[in-house]
Short mmCIF file of C-alpha atoms in Angstrom, two decimals:
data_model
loop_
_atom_site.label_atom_id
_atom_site.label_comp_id
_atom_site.label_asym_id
_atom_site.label_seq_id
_atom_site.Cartn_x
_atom_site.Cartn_y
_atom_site.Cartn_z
CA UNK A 1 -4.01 -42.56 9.99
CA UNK A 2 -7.10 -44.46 10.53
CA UNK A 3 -7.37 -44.84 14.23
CA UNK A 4 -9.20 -42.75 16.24
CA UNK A 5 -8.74 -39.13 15.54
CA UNK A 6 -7.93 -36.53 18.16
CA UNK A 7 -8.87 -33.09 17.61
CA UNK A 8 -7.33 -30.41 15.69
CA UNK A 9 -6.22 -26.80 16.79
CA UNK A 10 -6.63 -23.86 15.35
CA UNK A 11 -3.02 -23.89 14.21
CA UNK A 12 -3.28 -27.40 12.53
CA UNK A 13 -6.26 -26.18 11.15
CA UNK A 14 -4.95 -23.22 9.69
CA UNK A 15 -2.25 -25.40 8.30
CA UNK A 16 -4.66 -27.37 6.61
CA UNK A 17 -6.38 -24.75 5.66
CA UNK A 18 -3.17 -23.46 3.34
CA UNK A 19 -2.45 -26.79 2.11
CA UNK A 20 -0.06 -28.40 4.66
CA UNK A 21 1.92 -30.08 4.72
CA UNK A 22 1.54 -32.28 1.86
CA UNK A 23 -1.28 -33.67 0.05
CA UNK A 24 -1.69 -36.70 1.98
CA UNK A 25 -1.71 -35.62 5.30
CA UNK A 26 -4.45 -32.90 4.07
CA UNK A 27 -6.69 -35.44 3.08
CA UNK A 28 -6.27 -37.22 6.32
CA UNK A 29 -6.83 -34.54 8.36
CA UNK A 30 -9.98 -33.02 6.46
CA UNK A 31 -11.48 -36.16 6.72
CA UNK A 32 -10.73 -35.35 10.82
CA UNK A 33 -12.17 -32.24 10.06
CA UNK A 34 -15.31 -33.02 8.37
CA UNK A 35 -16.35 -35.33 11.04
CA UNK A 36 -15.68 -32.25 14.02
CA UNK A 37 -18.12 -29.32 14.00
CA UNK A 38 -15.90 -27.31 16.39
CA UNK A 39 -12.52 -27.26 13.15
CA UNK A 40 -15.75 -26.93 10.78
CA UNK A 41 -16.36 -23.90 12.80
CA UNK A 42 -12.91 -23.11 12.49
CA UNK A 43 -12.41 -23.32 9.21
CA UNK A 44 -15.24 -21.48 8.11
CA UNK A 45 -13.77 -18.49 10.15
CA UNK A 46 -10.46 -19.09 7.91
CA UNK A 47 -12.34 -19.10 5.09
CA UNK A 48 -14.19 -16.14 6.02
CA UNK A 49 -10.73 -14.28 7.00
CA UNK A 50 -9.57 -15.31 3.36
CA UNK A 51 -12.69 -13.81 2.15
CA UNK A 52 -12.21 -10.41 3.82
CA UNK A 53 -9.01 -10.27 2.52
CA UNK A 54 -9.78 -10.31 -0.87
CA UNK A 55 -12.19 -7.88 -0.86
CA UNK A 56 -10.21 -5.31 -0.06
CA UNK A 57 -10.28 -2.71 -2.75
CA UNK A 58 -7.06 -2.05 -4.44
CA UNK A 59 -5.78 1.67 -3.11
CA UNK A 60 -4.99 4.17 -5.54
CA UNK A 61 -2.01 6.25 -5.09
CA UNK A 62 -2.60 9.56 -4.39
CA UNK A 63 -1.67 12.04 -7.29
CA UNK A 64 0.27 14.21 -5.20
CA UNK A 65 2.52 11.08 -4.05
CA UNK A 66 3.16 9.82 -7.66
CA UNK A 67 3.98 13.25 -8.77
CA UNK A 68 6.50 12.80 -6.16
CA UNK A 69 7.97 9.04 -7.52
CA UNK A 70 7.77 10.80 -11.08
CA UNK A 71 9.89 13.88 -9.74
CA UNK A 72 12.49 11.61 -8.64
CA UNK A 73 12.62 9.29 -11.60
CA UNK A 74 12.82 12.17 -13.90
CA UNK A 75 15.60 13.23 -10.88
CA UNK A 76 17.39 9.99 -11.64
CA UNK A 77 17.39 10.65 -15.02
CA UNK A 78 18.55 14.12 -15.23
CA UNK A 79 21.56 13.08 -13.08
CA UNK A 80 22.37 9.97 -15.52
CA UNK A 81 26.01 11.30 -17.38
CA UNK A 82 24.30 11.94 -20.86
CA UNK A 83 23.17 8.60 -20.63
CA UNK A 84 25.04 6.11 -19.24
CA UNK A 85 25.29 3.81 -22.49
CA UNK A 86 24.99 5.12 -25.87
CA UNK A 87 21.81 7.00 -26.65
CA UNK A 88 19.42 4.85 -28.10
CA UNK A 89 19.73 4.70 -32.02
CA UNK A 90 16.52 5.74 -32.80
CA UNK A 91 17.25 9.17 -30.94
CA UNK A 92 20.43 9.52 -33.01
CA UNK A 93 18.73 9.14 -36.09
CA UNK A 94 17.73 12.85 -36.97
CA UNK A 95 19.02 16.28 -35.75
CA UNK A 96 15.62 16.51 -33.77
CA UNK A 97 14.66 14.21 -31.34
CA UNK A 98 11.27 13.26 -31.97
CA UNK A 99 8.33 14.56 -30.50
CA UNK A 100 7.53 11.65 -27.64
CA UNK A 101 10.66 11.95 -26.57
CA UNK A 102 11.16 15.42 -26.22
CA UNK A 103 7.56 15.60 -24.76
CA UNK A 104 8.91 13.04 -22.06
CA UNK A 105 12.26 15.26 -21.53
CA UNK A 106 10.42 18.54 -21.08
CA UNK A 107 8.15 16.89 -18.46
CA UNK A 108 10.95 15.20 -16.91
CA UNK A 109 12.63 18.57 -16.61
CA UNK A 110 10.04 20.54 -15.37
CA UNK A 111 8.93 17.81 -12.98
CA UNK A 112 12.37 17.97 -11.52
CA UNK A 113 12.16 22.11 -11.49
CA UNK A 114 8.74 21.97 -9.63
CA UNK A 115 9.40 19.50 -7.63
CA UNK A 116 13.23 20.03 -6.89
CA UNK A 117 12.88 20.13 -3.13
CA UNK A 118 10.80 16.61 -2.68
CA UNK A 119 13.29 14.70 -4.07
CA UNK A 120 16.46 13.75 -1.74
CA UNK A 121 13.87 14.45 1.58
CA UNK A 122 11.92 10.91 0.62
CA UNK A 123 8.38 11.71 2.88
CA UNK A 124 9.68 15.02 4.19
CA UNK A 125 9.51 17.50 1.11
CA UNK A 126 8.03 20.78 0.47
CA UNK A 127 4.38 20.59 0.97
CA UNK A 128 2.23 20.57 -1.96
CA UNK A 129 0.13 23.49 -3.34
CA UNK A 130 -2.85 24.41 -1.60
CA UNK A 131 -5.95 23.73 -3.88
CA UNK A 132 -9.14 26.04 -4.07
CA UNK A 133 -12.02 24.37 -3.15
CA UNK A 134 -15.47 25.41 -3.48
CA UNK A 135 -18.15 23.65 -1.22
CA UNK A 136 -20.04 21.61 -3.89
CA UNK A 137 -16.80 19.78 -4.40
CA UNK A 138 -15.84 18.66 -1.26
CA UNK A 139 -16.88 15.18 -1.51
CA UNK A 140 -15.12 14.78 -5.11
CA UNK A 141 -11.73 16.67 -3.19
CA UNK A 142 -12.24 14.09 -0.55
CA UNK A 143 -11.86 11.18 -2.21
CA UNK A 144 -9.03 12.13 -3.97
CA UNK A 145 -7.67 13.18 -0.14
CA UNK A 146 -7.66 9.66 1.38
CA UNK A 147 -4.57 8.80 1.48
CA UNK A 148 -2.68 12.49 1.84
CA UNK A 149 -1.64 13.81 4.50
CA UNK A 150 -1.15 17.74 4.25
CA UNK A 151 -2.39 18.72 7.66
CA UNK A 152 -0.19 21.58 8.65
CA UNK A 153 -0.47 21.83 12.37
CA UNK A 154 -2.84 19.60 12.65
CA UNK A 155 -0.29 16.82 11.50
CA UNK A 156 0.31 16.33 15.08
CA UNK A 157 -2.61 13.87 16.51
CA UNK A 158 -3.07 15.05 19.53
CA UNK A 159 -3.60 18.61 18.26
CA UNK A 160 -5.50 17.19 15.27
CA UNK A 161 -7.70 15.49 18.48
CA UNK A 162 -8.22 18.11 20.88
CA UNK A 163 -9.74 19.95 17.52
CA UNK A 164 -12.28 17.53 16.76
CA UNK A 165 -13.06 16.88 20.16
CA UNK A 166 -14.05 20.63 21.08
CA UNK A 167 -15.53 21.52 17.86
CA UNK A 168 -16.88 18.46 16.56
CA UNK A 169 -17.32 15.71 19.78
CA UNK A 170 -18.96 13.17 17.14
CA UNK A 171 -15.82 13.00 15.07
CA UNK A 172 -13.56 12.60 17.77
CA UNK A 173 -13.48 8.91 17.48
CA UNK A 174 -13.35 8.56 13.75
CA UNK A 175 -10.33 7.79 12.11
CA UNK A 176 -8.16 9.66 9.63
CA UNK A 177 -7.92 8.81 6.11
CA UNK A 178 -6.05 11.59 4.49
CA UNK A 179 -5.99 15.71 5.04
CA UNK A 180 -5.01 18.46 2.96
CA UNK A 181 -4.66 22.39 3.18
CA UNK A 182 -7.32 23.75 0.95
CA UNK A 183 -8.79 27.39 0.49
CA UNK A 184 -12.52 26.47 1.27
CA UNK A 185 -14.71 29.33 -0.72
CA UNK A 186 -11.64 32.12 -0.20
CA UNK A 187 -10.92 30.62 3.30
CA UNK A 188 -7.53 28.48 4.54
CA UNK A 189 -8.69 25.29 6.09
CA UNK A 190 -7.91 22.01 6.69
CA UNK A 191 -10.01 19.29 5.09
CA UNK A 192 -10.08 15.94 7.21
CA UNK A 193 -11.38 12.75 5.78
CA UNK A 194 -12.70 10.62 8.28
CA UNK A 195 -13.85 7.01 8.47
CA UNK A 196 -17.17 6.85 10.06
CA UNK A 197 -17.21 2.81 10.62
CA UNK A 198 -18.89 1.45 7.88
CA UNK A 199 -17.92 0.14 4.79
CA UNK A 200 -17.66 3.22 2.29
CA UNK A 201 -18.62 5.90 4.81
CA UNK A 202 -17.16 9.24 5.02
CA UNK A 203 -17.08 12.23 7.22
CA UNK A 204 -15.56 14.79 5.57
CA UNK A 205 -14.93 17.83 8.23
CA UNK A 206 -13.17 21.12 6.80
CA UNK A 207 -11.75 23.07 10.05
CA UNK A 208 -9.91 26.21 10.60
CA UNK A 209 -5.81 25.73 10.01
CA UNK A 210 -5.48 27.28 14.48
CA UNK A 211 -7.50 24.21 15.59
CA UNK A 212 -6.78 22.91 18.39
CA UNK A 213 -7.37 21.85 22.04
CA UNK A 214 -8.34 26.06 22.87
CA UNK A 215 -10.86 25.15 19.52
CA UNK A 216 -11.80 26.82 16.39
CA UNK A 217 -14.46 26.75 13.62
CA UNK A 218 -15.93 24.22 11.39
CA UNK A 219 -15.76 25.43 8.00
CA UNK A 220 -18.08 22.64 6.34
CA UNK A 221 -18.69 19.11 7.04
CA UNK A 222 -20.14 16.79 5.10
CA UNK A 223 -21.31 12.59 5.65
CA UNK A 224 -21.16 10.05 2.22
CA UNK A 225 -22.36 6.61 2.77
CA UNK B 1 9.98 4.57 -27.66
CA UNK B 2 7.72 1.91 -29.10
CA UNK B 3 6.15 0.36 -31.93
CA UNK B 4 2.76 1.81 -32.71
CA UNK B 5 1.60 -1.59 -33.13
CA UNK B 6 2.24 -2.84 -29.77
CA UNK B 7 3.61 -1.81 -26.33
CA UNK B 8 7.00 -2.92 -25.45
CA UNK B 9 6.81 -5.63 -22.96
CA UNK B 10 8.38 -5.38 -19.59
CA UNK B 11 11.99 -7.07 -20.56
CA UNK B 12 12.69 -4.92 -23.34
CA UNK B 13 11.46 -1.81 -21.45
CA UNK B 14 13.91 -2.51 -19.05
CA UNK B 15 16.60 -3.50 -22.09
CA UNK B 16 15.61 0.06 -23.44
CA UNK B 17 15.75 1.91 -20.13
CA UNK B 18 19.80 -0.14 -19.67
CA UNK B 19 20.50 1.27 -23.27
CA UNK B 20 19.50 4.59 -22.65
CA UNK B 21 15.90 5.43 -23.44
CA UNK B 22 14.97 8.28 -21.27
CA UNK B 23 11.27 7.08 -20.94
CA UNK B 24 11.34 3.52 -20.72
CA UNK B 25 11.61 3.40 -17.06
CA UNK B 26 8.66 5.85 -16.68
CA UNK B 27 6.62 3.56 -18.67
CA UNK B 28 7.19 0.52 -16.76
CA UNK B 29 6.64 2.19 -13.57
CA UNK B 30 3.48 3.55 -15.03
CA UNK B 31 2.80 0.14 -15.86
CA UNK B 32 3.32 -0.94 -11.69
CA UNK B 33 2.98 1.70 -9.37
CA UNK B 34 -0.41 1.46 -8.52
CA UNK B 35 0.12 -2.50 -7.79
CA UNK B 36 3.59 -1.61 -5.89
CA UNK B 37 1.75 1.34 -4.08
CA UNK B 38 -0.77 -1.55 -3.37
CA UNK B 39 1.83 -3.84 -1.85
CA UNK B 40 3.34 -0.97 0.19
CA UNK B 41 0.29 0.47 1.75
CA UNK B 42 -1.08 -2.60 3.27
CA UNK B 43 2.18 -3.99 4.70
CA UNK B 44 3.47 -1.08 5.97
CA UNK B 45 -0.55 0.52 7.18
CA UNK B 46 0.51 4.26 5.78
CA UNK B 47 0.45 6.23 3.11
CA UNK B 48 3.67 8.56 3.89
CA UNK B 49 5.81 4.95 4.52
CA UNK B 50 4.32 3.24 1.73
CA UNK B 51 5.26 6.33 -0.72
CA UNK B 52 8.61 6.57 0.95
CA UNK B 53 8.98 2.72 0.07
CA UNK B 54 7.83 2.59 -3.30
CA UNK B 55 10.04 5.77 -4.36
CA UNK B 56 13.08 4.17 -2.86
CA UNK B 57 11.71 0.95 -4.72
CA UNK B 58 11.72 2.81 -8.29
CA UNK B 59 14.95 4.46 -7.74
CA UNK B 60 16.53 1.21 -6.75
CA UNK B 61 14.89 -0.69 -9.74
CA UNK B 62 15.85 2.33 -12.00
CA UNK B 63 19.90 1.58 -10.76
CA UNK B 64 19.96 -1.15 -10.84
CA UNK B 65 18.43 -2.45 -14.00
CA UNK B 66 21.68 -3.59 -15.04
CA UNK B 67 21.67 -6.54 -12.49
CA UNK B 68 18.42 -7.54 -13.52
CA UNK B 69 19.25 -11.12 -14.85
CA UNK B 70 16.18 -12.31 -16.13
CA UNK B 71 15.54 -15.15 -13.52
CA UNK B 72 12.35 -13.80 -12.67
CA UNK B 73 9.64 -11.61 -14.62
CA UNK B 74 10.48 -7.68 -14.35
CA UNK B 75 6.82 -7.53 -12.58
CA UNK B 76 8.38 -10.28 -9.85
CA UNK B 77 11.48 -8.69 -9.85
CA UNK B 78 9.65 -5.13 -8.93
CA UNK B 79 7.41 -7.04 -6.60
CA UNK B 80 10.47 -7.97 -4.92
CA UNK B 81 12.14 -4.78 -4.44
CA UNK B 82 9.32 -3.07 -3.09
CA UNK B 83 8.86 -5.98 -0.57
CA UNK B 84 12.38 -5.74 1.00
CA UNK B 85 12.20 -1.66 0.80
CA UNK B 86 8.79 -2.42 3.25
CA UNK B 87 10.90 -4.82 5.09
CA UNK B 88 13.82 -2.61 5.12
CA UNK B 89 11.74 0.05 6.94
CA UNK B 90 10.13 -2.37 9.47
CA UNK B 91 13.59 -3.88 10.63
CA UNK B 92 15.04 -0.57 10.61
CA UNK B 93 12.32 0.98 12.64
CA UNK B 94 11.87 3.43 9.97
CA UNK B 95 7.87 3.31 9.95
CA UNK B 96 6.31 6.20 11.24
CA UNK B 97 4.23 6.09 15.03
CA UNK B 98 2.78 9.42 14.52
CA UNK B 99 1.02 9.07 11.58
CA UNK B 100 -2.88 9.08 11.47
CA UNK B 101 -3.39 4.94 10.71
CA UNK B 102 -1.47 3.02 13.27
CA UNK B 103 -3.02 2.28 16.48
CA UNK B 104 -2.31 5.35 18.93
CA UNK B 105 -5.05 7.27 16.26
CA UNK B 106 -7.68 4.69 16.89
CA UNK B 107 -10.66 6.03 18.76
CA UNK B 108 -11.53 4.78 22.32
CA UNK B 109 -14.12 3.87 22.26
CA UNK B 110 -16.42 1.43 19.51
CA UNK B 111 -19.68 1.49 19.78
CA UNK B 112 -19.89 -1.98 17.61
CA UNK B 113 -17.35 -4.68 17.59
CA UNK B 114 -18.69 -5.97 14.43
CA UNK B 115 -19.79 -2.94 12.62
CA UNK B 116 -16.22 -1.96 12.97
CA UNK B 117 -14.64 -5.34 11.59
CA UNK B 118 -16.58 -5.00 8.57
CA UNK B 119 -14.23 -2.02 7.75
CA UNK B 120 -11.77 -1.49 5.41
CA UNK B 121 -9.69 0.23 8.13
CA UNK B 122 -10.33 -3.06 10.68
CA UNK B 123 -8.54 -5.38 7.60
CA UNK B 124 -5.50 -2.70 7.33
CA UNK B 125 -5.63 -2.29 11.78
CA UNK B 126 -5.29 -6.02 11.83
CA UNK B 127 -2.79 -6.87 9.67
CA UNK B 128 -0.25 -4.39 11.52
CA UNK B 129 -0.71 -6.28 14.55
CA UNK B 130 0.56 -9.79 12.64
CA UNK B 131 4.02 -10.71 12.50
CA UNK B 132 5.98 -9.08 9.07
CA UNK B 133 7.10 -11.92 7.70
CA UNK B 134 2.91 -13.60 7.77
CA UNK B 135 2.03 -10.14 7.02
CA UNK B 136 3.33 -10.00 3.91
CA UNK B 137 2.71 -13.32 3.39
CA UNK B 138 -1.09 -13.15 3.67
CA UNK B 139 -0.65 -9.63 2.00
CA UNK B 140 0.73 -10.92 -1.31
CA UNK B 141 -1.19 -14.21 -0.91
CA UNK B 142 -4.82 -13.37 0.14
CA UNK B 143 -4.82 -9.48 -0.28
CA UNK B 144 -3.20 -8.62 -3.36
CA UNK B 145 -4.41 -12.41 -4.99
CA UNK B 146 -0.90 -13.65 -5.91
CA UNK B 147 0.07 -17.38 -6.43
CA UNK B 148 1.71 -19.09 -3.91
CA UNK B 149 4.54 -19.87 -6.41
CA UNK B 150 4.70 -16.09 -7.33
CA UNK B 151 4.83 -15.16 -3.55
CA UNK B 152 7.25 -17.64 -3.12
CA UNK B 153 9.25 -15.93 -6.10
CA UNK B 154 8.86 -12.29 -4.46
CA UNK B 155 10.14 -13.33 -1.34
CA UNK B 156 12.64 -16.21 -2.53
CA UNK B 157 11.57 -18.74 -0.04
CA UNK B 158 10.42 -22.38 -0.80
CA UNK B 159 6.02 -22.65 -1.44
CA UNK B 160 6.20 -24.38 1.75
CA UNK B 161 7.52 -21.25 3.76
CA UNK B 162 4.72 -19.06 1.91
CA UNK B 163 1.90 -21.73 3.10
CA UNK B 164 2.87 -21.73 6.74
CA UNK B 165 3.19 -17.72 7.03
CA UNK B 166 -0.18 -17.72 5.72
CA UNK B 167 -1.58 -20.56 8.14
CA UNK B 168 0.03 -18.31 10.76
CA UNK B 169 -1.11 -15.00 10.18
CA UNK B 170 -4.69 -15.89 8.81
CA UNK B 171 -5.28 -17.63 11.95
CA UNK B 172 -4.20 -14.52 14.11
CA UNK B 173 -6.24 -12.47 10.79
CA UNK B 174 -9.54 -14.93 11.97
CA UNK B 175 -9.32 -13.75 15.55
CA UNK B 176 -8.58 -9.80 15.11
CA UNK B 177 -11.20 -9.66 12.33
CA UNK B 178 -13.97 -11.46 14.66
CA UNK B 179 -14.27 -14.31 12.54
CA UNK B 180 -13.14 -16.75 15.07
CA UNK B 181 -12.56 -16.43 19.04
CA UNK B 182 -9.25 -16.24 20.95
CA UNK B 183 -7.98 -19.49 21.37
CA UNK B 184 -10.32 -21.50 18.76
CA UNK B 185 -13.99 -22.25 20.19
#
């Protein structure tokens, strides 16, 4: 280990980097490394990659998608044969359940009502309810849009391109985040959140439900960040 | 369901849900789904297969709580589940090629290599283009800040195993994020 030391790769240096293989040999080699700019170089870019990484900002799941887990949970449950032990004895205690937990059965139950045709079609239920959205609250609808992805027709990506490219070149290139149906000011659109390539920037574009590659109208866009 | 004075912890949420109690599942997946939505959403790089994966997660957690043994925390043993259900959908091809966030929806043309890399989207762009098994690897490891002994746990393979994906995939990470150049320098 002390004779002369040949150079490290990217992949030894990336082992290194996470600790391999053993203590010993890590030592040995990051005395190799300390003494070579190039897997100095090299390891700073590791350490930057780690770096990135970790500052990723934890996603929140949309509402509209957890409604969905809760819907089939609360499906789960209303399918269980009256329970399928005993029923807790706390429930059995009284004549009336007690309030949390028929506040939790009620929900359960109408969560499974409402949302009845989600559950069993994992990722291809019923589409959601189409919100009312007046212009001042686009930006707040937005970021509670990343994420979904109600887009009626223009679900398909091509057709979902060809719109943005006629009516809107500048947003042709920017990336989809989420999309929902929404009733913009008494009008059906589509509202498309759109990364604009930098960190926390948004393009949020509201378009007509028909557009497409023949076109169709921009119902309100909007740039954050 | 629980004491006023303190919240149930995750083992005898599960205990209650196994005996019966109507809302102890709910509240432990309360307690988890935005972490397991977490997980989900950067392996699989969408939001309609990461909510696919994390329902069939809860539903196969809420099952089968009865096999639950103990031999790892609930939160490991939820980890877990939602791991293989990502898995399960990238072996079986069930991950969507339509949707919005893979690469067919990336724009043609970029203006500024590293303008875009400094991106939340380049992060999530670049770790679908690493293998699955380093993916998740560096996912758990450097994304969602896990131990390597927890990782290790989640995907029940030695620390070793959990070092060496990572190597692997943040040295292809280094390259696709700009930090380093094809081939080393």
């Amino acid at each position: 280990m002390t004779g002369p030391a040949e150079p490290l790769d990217v992949a030894a240096l990336a082992a290194l980097d996470a600790g391999l293989p053993d203590e010993a040999a890590t030592a040995a080699r990051r005395r190799v490394a300390q003494a070579d700019p190039r897997a100095a170089e090299v390891l700073d870019a590791l350490a930057a990659t780690r770096a990135e990484l970790a500052a990723e900002a934890e996603p929140e799941p949309p509402a509209a998608v957890v409604a969905r887990w809760d819907a089939a949970l609360a499906a789960e449950q209303a399918a269980r044969p009256a329970g399928p032990r005993r029923p807790t004895r706390r429930r059995r205690r009284g004549p009336v359940p007690r309030p949390g937990l028929l506040a939790g059965a009620a929900a359960a139950a109408v969560t499974v009502a409402a949302a009845a045709a989600v559950v069993g079609t994992v990722g291809v239920g019923a589409p959601p309810p189409v919100p009312a959205v007046a212009r001042v609250d686009l930006v707040a609808v937005a970021t509670s849009t990343v994420g979904v992805l109600d887009l009626g027709d223009l679900a398909d990506p091509g057709r979902r391109a060809a719109c943005l490219r006629t009516v809107l070149p500048d947003a042709a290139g920017e990336r989809l985040l989420g999309g929902r149906r929404v009733v913009l000011d008494g009008r059906p659109g589509v509202l498309l959140v759109l990364a604009t390539g930098t960190r926390g920037g948004l393009h949020v574009v509201t378009v007509d439900p028909g557009c497409g590659p023949e076109g169709g109208a921009v119902l309100a866009q909007v740039r954050v960040g | 369901m629980s004491p006023a004075s303190r919240p149930l912890a995750d083992a005898e949420l599960l205990a209650a849900h196994r005996a019966g109690d109507p809302d102890a599942f709910g509240e432990l997946a309360r307690r988890y789904r935005r972490e397991l939505w977490a997980i989900a959403v950067r392996t699989l790089g969408n939001p309609h297969d990461a909510a696919d994966a994390v329902q069939e997660a809860l539903v196969a957690a809420y099952r089968r709580a009865a096999s639950y043994r103990g031999d790892a925390s609930v939160r490991t043993w939820l980890r877990r589940i939602v791991v293989n259900a990502c898995i399960d959908r990238i072996r079986h091809e069930r991950v969507r090629r339509t949707v919005p966030w893979p690469e067919r929806d990336l724009p043609a043309r970029r203006a500024d290599p590293a303008v875009e890399v400094a991106t939340r989207m380049a992060v999530g762009e670049a770790l679908a283009l690493v293998p699955v098994e380093q993916r998740i690897a560096v996912v758990l490891v450097d994304v969602q800040g896990y131990p390597v002994a927890e990782a290790a746990a989640i995907l029940e393979v030695p620390v070793g195993t959990v070092k060496s994906r990572c190597a692997r995939g943040r040295a292809r990470l280094a390259v696709l994020l700009g930090h380093l150049r094809e081939e080393g320098r």
